[in-house]
CSV table of C-alpha atoms and ligand atoms in Angstrom, one decimal:
chain,number,residue,atom,x,y,z
C,1,MET,CA,117.9,83.4,111.5
C,2,GLY,CA,114.6,85.1,112.1
C,3,TYR,CA,115.5,88.4,110.5
C,4,CYS,CA,113.7,90.1,107.6
C,5,GLY,CA,113.4,93.3,105.7
C,6,LEU,CA,109.9,94.9,105.5
C,7,ASP,CA,108.9,97.6,103.0
C,8,PHE,CA,105.5,98.8,104.3
C,9,GLY,CA,104.4,100.9,101.4
C,10,THR,CA,101.5,103.4,101.0
C,11,SER,CA,100.3,101.2,98.1
C,12,ASN,CA,102.2,97.9,98.2
C,13,SER,CA,104.2,96.0,100.8
C,14,THR,CA,106.9,93.4,100.5
C,15,LEU,CA,108.9,91.3,102.9
C,16,GLY,CA,112.2,89.6,102.3
C,17,ILE,CA,114.4,87.0,103.9
C,18,VAL,CA,117.8,85.5,103.2
C,19,ASP,CA,118.4,81.9,102.3
C,20,VAL,CA,121.7,80.7,103.6
C,21,ARG,CA,122.8,77.3,102.3
C,22,ASP,CA,126.2,75.6,102.9
C,23,GLY,CA,128.7,76.5,100.3
C,24,GLN,CA,126.5,79.0,98.6
C,25,GLU,CA,126.3,82.8,98.6
C,26,PRO,CA,123.5,84.0,100.8
C,27,HIS,CA,120.4,84.7,98.7
C,28,ALA,CA,118.0,87.6,99.5
C,29,ARG,CA,114.5,87.1,98.2
C,30,LEU,CA,111.0,88.5,98.6
C,31,LEU,CA,108.4,86.1,99.9
C,32,PRO,CA,105.1,85.5,98.2
C,33,LEU,CA,102.5,87.3,100.2
C,34,GLU,CA,99.4,86.7,98.2
C,35,GLY,CA,99.3,83.6,96.0
C,36,GLU,CA,102.5,83.8,93.9
C,37,GLU,CA,102.7,87.6,94.2
C,38,THR,CA,105.5,89.1,96.3
C,39,THR,CA,103.7,92.4,96.7
C,40,LEU,CA,100.6,92.7,98.9
C,41,PRO,CA,98.6,95.9,98.2
C,42,SER,CA,98.5,97.7,101.5
C,43,ALA,CA,94.7,97.4,101.7
C,44,LEU,CA,92.2,95.9,104.1
C,45,PHE,CA,88.5,95.2,103.7
C,46,PHE,CA,86.4,94.8,106.9
C,47,ASP,CA,83.6,92.6,105.8
C,48,PHE,CA,80.6,93.4,107.9
C,49,ALA,CA,78.4,90.4,107.1
C,50,ALA,CA,81.2,87.8,107.3
C,51,LYS,CA,82.8,89.7,110.3
C,52,ARG,CA,86.3,89.2,109.0
C,53,GLU,CA,89.1,91.0,107.3
C,54,GLU,CA,90.4,90.5,103.8
C,55,PHE,CA,93.8,91.8,102.7
C,56,GLY,CA,95.5,93.0,99.5
C,57,ARG,CA,94.1,92.2,96.1
C,58,ALA,CA,91.4,90.1,97.7
C,59,ALA,CA,90.3,93.1,99.8
C,60,ILE,CA,90.0,95.3,96.7
C,61,GLN,CA,88.2,92.6,94.8
C,62,ILE,CA,85.6,91.8,97.4
C,63,TYR,CA,85.0,95.5,97.8
C,64,ALA,CA,84.6,96.0,94.1
C,65,GLU,CA,82.1,93.2,94.0
C,66,GLY,CA,79.9,95.3,96.3
C,67,ALA,CA,80.2,93.4,99.6
C,68,ASP,CA,78.9,95.3,102.6
C,69,GLY,CA,81.9,96.6,104.6
C,70,ARG,CA,84.7,99.1,104.6
C,71,LEU,CA,87.8,99.3,102.5
C,72,MET,CA,91.0,101.0,103.8
C,73,ARG,CA,94.0,102.0,101.7
C,74,SER,CA,96.9,104.4,101.9
C,75,LEU,CA,97.1,103.8,105.7
C,76,LYS,CA,100.8,104.7,105.8
C,77,SER,CA,99.7,108.3,105.2
C,78,VAL,CA,98.1,108.3,108.6
C,79,LEU,CA,101.5,107.9,110.4
C,80,GLY,CA,102.7,111.1,111.8
C,81,THR,CA,99.3,112.7,111.8
C,82,ASP,CA,96.7,113.0,114.6
C,83,LEU,CA,94.6,110.4,112.9
C,84,ILE,CA,96.7,107.6,114.2
C,85,ASP,CA,95.0,107.4,117.5
C,86,MET,CA,91.6,108.5,116.3
C,87,GLU,CA,88.9,105.9,116.1
C,88,THR,CA,86.9,105.1,113.0
C,89,GLN,CA,83.5,103.3,112.8
C,90,LEU,CA,83.3,99.7,111.6
C,91,ASP,CA,79.8,98.5,111.6
C,92,ARG,CA,78.9,98.3,115.3
C,93,ARG,CA,82.4,98.7,116.7
C,94,ARG,CA,85.1,101.4,116.7
C,95,ILE,CA,88.7,100.9,115.9
C,96,SER,CA,91.8,103.2,116.0
C,97,PHE,CA,93.9,103.6,112.9
C,98,ARG,CA,96.8,102.3,115.0
C,99,ASP,CA,94.9,99.0,115.4
C,100,VAL,CA,94.0,98.9,111.7
C,101,LEU,CA,97.8,99.2,110.9
C,102,LYS,CA,98.5,96.5,113.4
C,103,THR,CA,96.0,94.2,111.8
C,104,LEU,CA,97.6,94.6,108.4
C,105,LEU,CA,101.2,94.3,109.6
C,106,ARG,CA,100.4,91.3,111.7
C,107,GLU,CA,98.9,89.6,108.7
C,108,ILE,CA,102.0,90.3,106.6
C,109,LYS,CA,104.2,88.8,109.3
C,110,ARG,CA,102.0,85.8,109.6
C,111,ARG,CA,102.0,85.1,105.8
C,112,ALA,CA,105.7,85.6,105.6
C,113,GLU,CA,106.3,83.2,108.5
C,114,ASP,CA,104.2,80.6,106.8
C,115,GLN,CA,106.3,81.0,103.6
C,116,ALA,CA,109.6,81.2,105.4
C,117,GLY,CA,108.8,78.2,107.7
C,118,ARG,CA,110.2,80.0,110.7
C,119,PRO,CA,109.3,82.8,113.1
C,120,LEU,CA,110.5,86.3,112.1
C,121,THR,CA,111.7,88.2,115.1
C,122,GLN,CA,114.1,90.8,113.8
C,123,VAL,CA,113.1,93.4,111.3
C,124,VAL,CA,114.6,96.3,109.3
C,125,HIS,CA,111.6,98.5,108.6
C,126,GLY,CA,111.8,100.9,105.6
C,127,ARG,CA,110.8,104.4,106.2
C,128,PRO,CA,110.5,107.4,103.9
C,129,VAL,CA,113.1,110.2,104.4
C,130,HIS,CA,110.1,112.3,105.7
C,131,PHE,CA,106.7,110.9,106.6
C,132,VAL,CA,105.6,114.5,107.0
C,133,ASP,CA,107.0,117.5,105.3
C,134,GLY,CA,108.9,120.1,107.5
C,135,ASP,CA,107.9,118.6,110.9
C,136,ASP,CA,110.7,116.6,112.5
C,137,ALA,CA,108.6,115.9,115.6
C,138,ALA,CA,105.8,114.4,113.5
C,139,ASP,CA,108.4,112.3,111.6
C,140,GLN,CA,109.7,111.0,114.8
C,141,ARG,CA,106.2,110.2,116.1
C,142,ALA,CA,105.5,108.3,112.9
C,143,GLU,CA,108.7,106.1,113.2
C,144,THR,CA,107.9,105.5,116.9
C,145,ALA,CA,104.4,104.4,116.1
C,146,LEU,CA,105.7,101.9,113.5
C,147,ALA,CA,108.2,100.6,116.0
C,148,GLU,CA,105.6,100.2,118.7
C,149,ILE,CA,103.3,98.4,116.3
C,150,ALA,CA,106.2,96.1,115.2
C,151,ARG,CA,107.0,95.2,118.8
C,152,ASP,CA,103.3,94.7,119.7
C,153,ILE,CA,102.9,92.1,116.9
C,154,GLY,CA,106.0,90.1,118.0
C,155,TYR,CA,109.2,91.5,116.5
C,156,THR,CA,111.8,91.7,119.3
C,157,ASP,CA,114.4,93.7,117.3
C,158,VAL,CA,113.2,96.6,115.3
C,159,SER,CA,115.3,99.1,113.4
C,160,PHE,CA,114.8,101.4,110.4
C,161,GLN,CA,116.5,102.3,107.1
C,162,PHE,CA,115.6,105.0,104.6
C,163,GLU,CA,113.7,103.5,101.7
C,164,PRO,CA,116.0,105.1,99.0
C,165,ILE,CA,119.1,103.9,100.8
C,166,ALA,CA,117.7,100.4,100.8
C,167,ALA,CA,117.1,100.7,97.0
C,168,ALA,CA,120.7,101.8,96.7
C,169,LEU,CA,121.9,98.6,98.4
C,170,ASP,CA,119.8,96.6,95.9
C,171,TYR,CA,121.3,98.4,93.0
C,172,GLU,CA,124.8,98.2,94.3
C,173,ARG,CA,124.8,94.4,93.8
C,174,GLN,CA,124.9,95.0,90.0
C,175,VAL,CA,127.6,97.7,89.7
C,176,ASN,CA,131.1,96.7,88.6
C,177,ALA,CA,132.9,100.0,89.4
C,178,GLU,CA,132.6,102.7,91.9
C,179,GLU,CA,130.1,105.4,91.0
C,180,ILE,CA,127.9,108.1,92.4
C,181,ALA,CA,124.2,107.4,91.9
C,182,LEU,CA,121.0,109.3,92.6
C,183,ILE,CA,118.4,106.9,93.7
C,184,ALA,CA,114.8,108.0,92.9
C,185,ASP,CA,112.1,106.1,94.7
C,186,ILE,CA,108.6,107.5,93.8
C,187,GLY,CA,105.9,105.4,95.3
C,188,GLY,CA,102.3,105.8,96.3
C,189,GLY,CA,102.8,108.3,99.1
C,190,THR,CA,106.3,109.8,98.9
C,191,SER,CA,109.1,110.8,96.6
C,192,ASP,CA,112.5,109.9,98.1
C,193,PHE,CA,116.0,110.6,96.8
C,194,SER,CA,119.4,109.7,98.0
C,195,ILE,CA,122.8,110.4,96.5
C,196,VAL,CA,125.2,107.6,97.3
C,197,ARG,CA,128.6,106.4,96.5
C,198,ILE,CA,128.4,102.7,95.7
C,199,GLY,CA,130.7,100.1,94.3
C,200,PRO,CA,131.9,96.5,94.6
C,201,GLU,CA,134.5,97.5,97.2
C,202,ARG,CA,132.3,99.8,99.2
C,203,ARG,CA,129.8,96.9,99.7
C,204,ARG,CA,132.2,95.4,102.2
C,205,VAL,CA,132.4,98.5,104.4
C,206,ALA,CA,130.4,98.0,107.6
C,207,ASP,CA,129.5,101.7,108.3
C,208,ARG,CA,128.2,103.3,105.1
C,209,GLY,CA,127.4,106.7,106.6
C,210,GLN,CA,130.3,108.2,104.7
C,211,ASP,CA,128.9,107.1,101.4
C,212,ILE,CA,125.5,108.7,101.9
C,213,LEU,CA,126.0,112.1,100.4
C,214,ALA,CA,122.4,113.3,100.7
C,215,SER,CA,118.8,112.1,101.4
C,216,THR,CA,115.8,114.2,100.7
C,217,GLY,CA,112.1,113.4,100.5
C,218,VAL,CA,108.7,115.0,100.0
C,219,ARG,CA,105.2,113.8,100.5
C,220,ILE,CA,104.4,113.5,96.9
C,221,GLY,CA,103.4,110.1,95.4
C,222,GLY,CA,101.1,108.3,93.1
C,223,THR,CA,98.0,108.9,95.2
C,224,ASP,CA,98.6,112.7,94.8
C,225,PHE,CA,98.6,112.1,91.0
C,226,ASP,CA,95.3,110.3,91.5
C,227,ARG,CA,93.9,113.1,93.5
C,228,LEU,CA,94.8,115.9,91.0
C,229,LEU,CA,93.6,113.8,88.1
C,230,SER,CA,90.4,113.2,89.9
C,231,LEU,CA,89.9,116.9,90.6
C,232,HIS,CA,90.8,117.8,87.1
C,233,GLY,CA,88.9,115.2,85.1
C,234,VAL,CA,86.2,113.6,87.3
C,235,MET,CA,85.1,115.9,90.0
C,236,PRO,CA,83.8,118.7,87.7
C,237,HIS,CA,81.2,116.1,86.5
C,238,LEU,CA,80.1,115.9,90.1
C,239,GLY,CA,79.8,119.6,90.7
C,240,TYR,CA,83.4,120.6,91.6
C,241,GLN,CA,83.7,124.3,91.0
C,242,SER,CA,80.1,124.6,89.8
C,243,ARG,CA,78.2,127.7,90.5
C,244,MET,CA,75.7,128.2,93.4
C,245,LYS,CA,72.5,130.2,92.9
C,246,ARG,CA,74.0,133.1,94.9
C,247,ALA,CA,76.2,135.1,92.6
C,248,GLY,CA,80.0,134.6,93.1
C,249,LEU,CA,79.7,131.4,95.1
C,250,LEU,CA,80.9,128.0,94.1
C,251,ALA,CA,80.1,124.6,95.6
C,252,PRO,CA,82.3,124.0,98.7
C,253,ASN,CA,85.6,122.3,97.7
C,254,SER,CA,86.1,120.1,100.7
C,255,TYR,CA,83.7,117.3,99.6
C,256,PHE,CA,85.5,116.9,96.3
C,257,ASN,CA,88.9,117.0,97.9
C,258,ASP,CA,87.9,114.2,100.3
C,259,LEU,CA,86.4,112.2,97.5
C,260,ALA,CA,89.6,112.5,95.5
C,261,THR,CA,91.9,111.5,98.4
C,262,TRP,CA,92.2,107.8,99.1
C,263,SER,CA,92.6,108.1,102.8
C,264,LYS,CA,89.7,110.6,103.3
C,265,ILE,CA,86.9,108.9,101.2
C,266,ASN,CA,85.4,107.2,104.3
C,267,PHE,CA,84.9,110.6,106.0
C,268,LEU,CA,82.2,111.4,103.5
C,269,TYR,CA,80.1,108.5,104.8
C,270,ALA,CA,79.5,110.1,108.2
C,271,PRO,CA,75.8,110.7,108.6
C,272,LYS,CA,76.1,114.5,109.0
C,273,VAL,CA,77.7,114.9,105.5
C,274,MET,CA,74.5,113.8,103.7
C,275,ALA,CA,72.5,116.6,105.4
C,276,GLU,CA,75.1,119.1,104.4
C,277,LEU,CA,75.1,117.8,100.8
C,278,ARG,CA,71.3,118.2,100.6
C,279,GLN,CA,71.8,121.8,101.6
C,280,VAL,CA,74.4,122.3,98.9
C,281,LEU,CA,71.9,120.7,96.4
C,282,ARG,CA,69.2,123.2,97.3
C,283,GLU,CA,71.5,126.2,96.8
C,284,SER,CA,73.2,124.9,93.7
C,285,ALA,CA,72.8,126.4,90.2
C,286,ARG,CA,73.8,123.0,88.8
C,287,PRO,CA,71.7,120.5,90.8
C,288,GLU,CA,72.0,117.8,88.2
C,289,LEU,CA,75.8,117.7,89.0
C,290,ILE,CA,75.4,117.8,92.8
C,291,GLU,CA,72.8,115.0,92.5
C,292,ARG,CA,75.6,112.8,91.1
C,293,LEU,CA,77.8,113.7,94.0
C,294,ILE,CA,75.1,112.7,96.5
C,295,GLN,CA,74.6,109.5,94.7
C,296,VAL,CA,78.3,108.6,94.9
C,297,VAL,CA,78.3,109.3,98.6
C,298,GLU,CA,75.0,107.6,99.3
C,299,GLU,CA,76.0,104.5,97.5
C,300,HIS,CA,79.5,104.5,98.9
C,301,LEU,CA,81.1,104.6,95.4
C,302,GLY,CA,84.1,106.7,96.5
C,303,HIS,CA,86.7,104.0,96.3
C,304,ARG,CA,85.3,102.8,93.0
C,305,VAL,CA,85.7,106.3,91.6
C,306,ALA,CA,89.3,106.4,93.0
C,307,MET,CA,90.2,103.0,91.5
C,308,THR,CA,88.8,104.1,88.1
C,309,VAL,CA,91.0,107.2,88.3
C,310,GLU,CA,94.1,105.2,89.3
C,311,ARG,CA,93.5,102.9,86.3
C,312,THR,CA,93.0,105.9,84.1
C,313,LYS,CA,96.3,107.3,85.3
C,314,ILE,CA,98.1,104.1,84.4
C,315,ARG,CA,96.4,104.0,81.0
C,316,LEU,CA,97.4,107.6,80.3
C,317,SER,CA,100.9,106.7,81.4
C,318,ALA,CA,101.0,103.8,78.9
C,319,THR,CA,99.4,105.9,76.2
C,320,ALA,CA,102.0,108.7,76.6
C,321,ALA,CA,104.8,106.2,76.1
C,322,GLN,CA,103.5,105.0,72.7
C,323,PRO,CA,104.3,107.0,69.5
C,324,GLY,CA,101.8,109.7,68.9
C,325,GLY,CA,100.1,108.7,72.1
C,326,THR,CA,100.1,112.2,73.6
C,327,ASP,CA,97.4,113.3,71.1
C,328,LEU,CA,94.9,110.6,72.0
C,329,VAL,CA,91.8,111.2,74.0
C,330,VAL,CA,91.1,108.3,76.4
C,331,GLU,CA,87.4,108.0,77.1
C,332,ILE,CA,86.5,106.3,80.4
C,333,PRO,CA,83.0,105.1,81.1
C,334,PHE,CA,81.5,105.8,84.6
C,335,ASP,CA,78.3,103.8,84.1
C,336,PHE,CA,78.4,102.8,87.8
C,337,ILE,CA,77.5,106.4,88.5
C,338,GLU,CA,75.1,107.1,85.7
C,339,ARG,CA,74.3,105.1,82.5
C,340,GLY,CA,76.1,106.5,79.5
C,341,LEU,CA,78.3,108.9,81.6
C,342,VAL,CA,81.7,109.0,79.9
C,343,MET,CA,84.6,111.3,80.9
C,344,PRO,CA,87.4,112.2,78.4
C,345,PHE,CA,91.1,112.4,79.5
C,346,THR,CA,94.2,113.5,77.6
C,347,VAL,CA,97.9,113.1,78.3
C,348,PRO,CA,98.6,116.8,78.1
C,349,GLY,CA,95.6,117.5,80.4
C,350,PHE,CA,97.1,115.0,82.9
C,351,ALA,CA,100.5,116.5,82.7
C,352,ALA,CA,99.2,120.1,83.1
C,353,ALA,CA,97.0,119.1,86.1
C,354,THR,CA,100.0,117.4,87.8
C,355,THR,CA,102.7,120.0,87.1
C,356,PRO,CA,102.8,121.1,90.8
C,357,LEU,CA,103.8,117.5,91.7
C,358,THR,CA,106.4,117.1,89.0
C,359,ASP,CA,107.8,120.6,89.9
C,360,GLY,CA,108.0,119.4,93.6
C,361,ILE,CA,109.9,116.3,92.6
C,362,ALA,CA,112.4,118.3,90.5
C,363,GLY,CA,112.8,120.7,93.4
C,364,MET,CA,113.7,117.8,95.7
C,365,ILE,CA,116.3,116.5,93.3
C,366,ARG,CA,117.9,120.0,93.3
C,367,LYS,CA,117.8,120.0,97.1
C,368,ALA,CA,119.5,116.6,97.2
C,369,LEU,CA,122.2,117.9,94.8
C,370,ALA,CA,122.7,121.1,96.9
C,371,ASP,CA,122.9,119.0,100.1
C,372,SER,CA,125.5,116.8,98.6
C,373,GLY,CA,127.6,119.7,97.5
C,374,LEU,CA,127.9,118.1,94.0
C,375,THR,CA,127.2,119.6,90.7
C,376,ARG,CA,124.8,117.5,88.6
C,377,ASP,CA,127.5,116.4,86.1
C,378,ARG,CA,129.0,114.4,89.0
C,379,ILE,CA,126.1,112.0,89.1
C,380,ASP,CA,127.0,108.9,87.1
C,381,ALA,CA,123.6,107.1,87.2
C,382,VAL,CA,120.0,107.6,88.2
C,383,PHE,CA,118.3,104.5,89.5
C,384,LEU,CA,114.5,104.5,89.1
C,385,THR,CA,112.3,102.6,91.5
C,386,GLY,CA,108.8,102.9,92.9
C,387,GLY,CA,105.6,102.5,90.8
C,388,SER,CA,105.3,106.2,90.0
C,389,THR,CA,108.6,106.4,88.1
C,390,LEU,CA,106.6,104.6,85.4
C,391,LEU,CA,104.8,108.0,84.8
C,392,PRO,CA,106.3,109.6,81.7
C,393,ASN,CA,106.0,113.1,83.1
C,394,VAL,CA,107.7,112.1,86.3
C,395,ARG,CA,110.6,110.5,84.4
C,396,ALA,CA,110.9,113.5,82.3
C,397,SER,CA,111.1,115.8,85.3
C,398,ILE,CA,113.8,113.7,86.9
C,399,LEU,CA,115.9,113.4,83.7
C,400,ARG,CA,115.7,117.1,83.0
C,401,GLU,CA,117.6,117.6,86.3
C,402,LEU,CA,120.2,115.0,85.4
C,403,PRO,CA,120.5,115.1,81.6
C,404,ASP,CA,123.9,113.4,81.5
C,405,ALA,CA,123.3,110.5,84.0
C,406,ARG,CA,122.9,106.9,82.9
C,407,VAL,CA,119.3,105.7,83.5
C,408,VAL,CA,119.0,102.4,85.4
C,409,GLU,CA,115.7,100.7,85.6
C,410,GLY,CA,115.2,99.2,89.1
C,411,ASP,CA,112.7,96.6,90.0
C,412,LYS,CA,109.8,99.1,90.4
C,413,PHE,CA,108.1,97.2,93.2
C,414,GLY,CA,110.9,95.1,94.7
C,415,SER,CA,114.1,97.1,95.1
C,416,VAL,CA,113.4,98.7,98.4
C,417,GLY,CA,112.2,95.4,100.0
C,418,LEU,CA,115.3,93.6,98.8
C,419,GLY,CA,117.6,96.3,100.0
C,420,LEU,CA,116.0,96.3,103.4
C,421,THR,CA,116.6,92.5,103.5
C,422,LEU,CA,120.3,93.0,102.7
C,423,GLU,CA,120.5,95.5,105.5
C,424,ALA,CA,118.8,93.1,107.9
C,425,MET,CA,121.4,90.5,107.0
C,426,ARG,CA,124.1,93.0,107.7
C,427,ARG,CA,122.6,94.0,111.0
C,428,TYR,CA,121.2,90.8,112.3
C,429,GLY,CA,122.7,88.0,110.2
N,1,ATP,N1,102.2,101.6,85.1
N,1,ATP,C1,102.1,102.6,86.0
N,1,ATP,N2,102.1,103.9,85.6
N,1,ATP,C2,102.0,104.9,86.5
N,1,ATP,N3,101.9,104.7,87.8
N,1,ATP,C3,101.8,103.4,88.3
N,1,ATP,C4,101.9,102.3,87.4
N,1,ATP,N4,101.9,101.2,88.1
N,1,ATP,C5,101.7,101.5,89.4
N,1,ATP,N5,101.7,102.9,89.5
N,1,ATP,C6,101.5,103.7,90.7
N,1,ATP,O1,102.6,103.4,91.6
N,1,ATP,C7,102.1,103.7,92.9
N,1,ATP,C8,102.6,102.5,93.8
N,1,ATP,O2,104.0,102.4,93.8
N,1,ATP,P1,104.8,101.6,94.9
N,1,ATP,O3,104.2,100.3,95.1
N,1,ATP,O4,106.2,101.8,94.6
N,1,ATP,O5,104.4,102.5,96.2
N,1,ATP,P2,104.6,102.2,97.7
N,1,ATP,O6,106.0,101.7,97.9
N,1,ATP,O7,103.5,101.4,98.2
N,1,ATP,O8,104.5,103.7,98.3
N,1,ATP,P3,105.5,104.6,99.2
N,1,ATP,O9,106.9,104.1,99.0
N,1,ATP,O10,105.4,106.0,98.7
N,1,ATP,O11,105.1,104.4,100.6
N,1,ATP,C9,100.6,103.8,92.9
N,1,ATP,O12,100.2,105.1,93.1
N,1,ATP,C10,100.3,103.3,91.5
N,1,ATP,O13,99.1,103.9,91.0
N,2,MG,MG1,107.9,102.4,98.3
């Protein structure tokens, strides 16, 4: 009975088990992983003074309060890249990203076992359709790394299921008649789609391979929306695309790109970067802007900037949904950089800055349709899960591709984990 489903997400993770009681239907549920919450933000904070790790909301909180240490988020993005076995500096020791992932996943297992009251030894791990775009070997390496980590931390049986197929299994429990659905799972790191035939009868079939008509995915997720919003709305205030004294030159992009990318922020804190930035400052025609950049790097404010950007994205997303909301200007204070510094954001500005992403998502839906051999009018329902399906421009780009489909709102943060749990019951129960 030690089986579970594990959704290790770029932004949030969940873990589910099945309660089996005599005379009752088996009941799949997600376990509380942080207080009452069944989601654990996939974040760690290495506290240098206390020499310990914090996880999830607590990690983000203690970091935001200014504790000395190092915050790590978006770790799933490291899978399938060369970074996985690179080491990163933590105070006086060095640790590989593989070991950081192990630390986080071991803690999730430990908390879940506490809640379940039993050891968990068999796991169905979720995985995106593609960890890495257009590189099957890297995809395989990413899955292998996750499997190795799972075994190292004590799971004896480890298998995988695509995240959107898992979401389909969760959705299938609520349908009363056979239908063809497109499952859209847009999370923090990836956008995944599957076209599946589901229904009350199909649920009983052991091998569902026949019912999976297409699975596609692309590495576009909420953190990319954060990155483009940051480059569009925040980084220009720190000197992004500002002129240098020498005619025709602009400040180098790479610092701003790193600062706008969750998983790269810590790179800026390497000692050699500060020397480079001082050089940029000397050659800049807008030194007052580059000085802000230097301050952000010097004071290690990168994650605070990124968190403010993410909150702004969510505010814009809520603003766009209210009547007349698209005309509003949202003014965000950045006092932690400079007293009185305020940056304005608008819904159309956000939509324009992130069009490459919504276009990429629409393209993936078209690819799923092409792979399935179906015309779009054959899709009965579109099931929306993953936090980024709450973005109005993302929803609009999905629904433009499938104007006739019924829209079903999934549990935005829970469907994948529940589906993986159902799959674990089928495989190991
Ligand atoms: N109300 C909201 N509006 C827009 N975006 C939101 C909202 N709430 C959360 N998000 C975004 O959703 C993303 C997280 O979604 P989710 O938890 O589904 O991702 P994940 O499963 O961890 O990632 P992945 O499946 O890609 O590995 C974050 O980028 C977050 O900013
Ligand atoms: Mg997810």
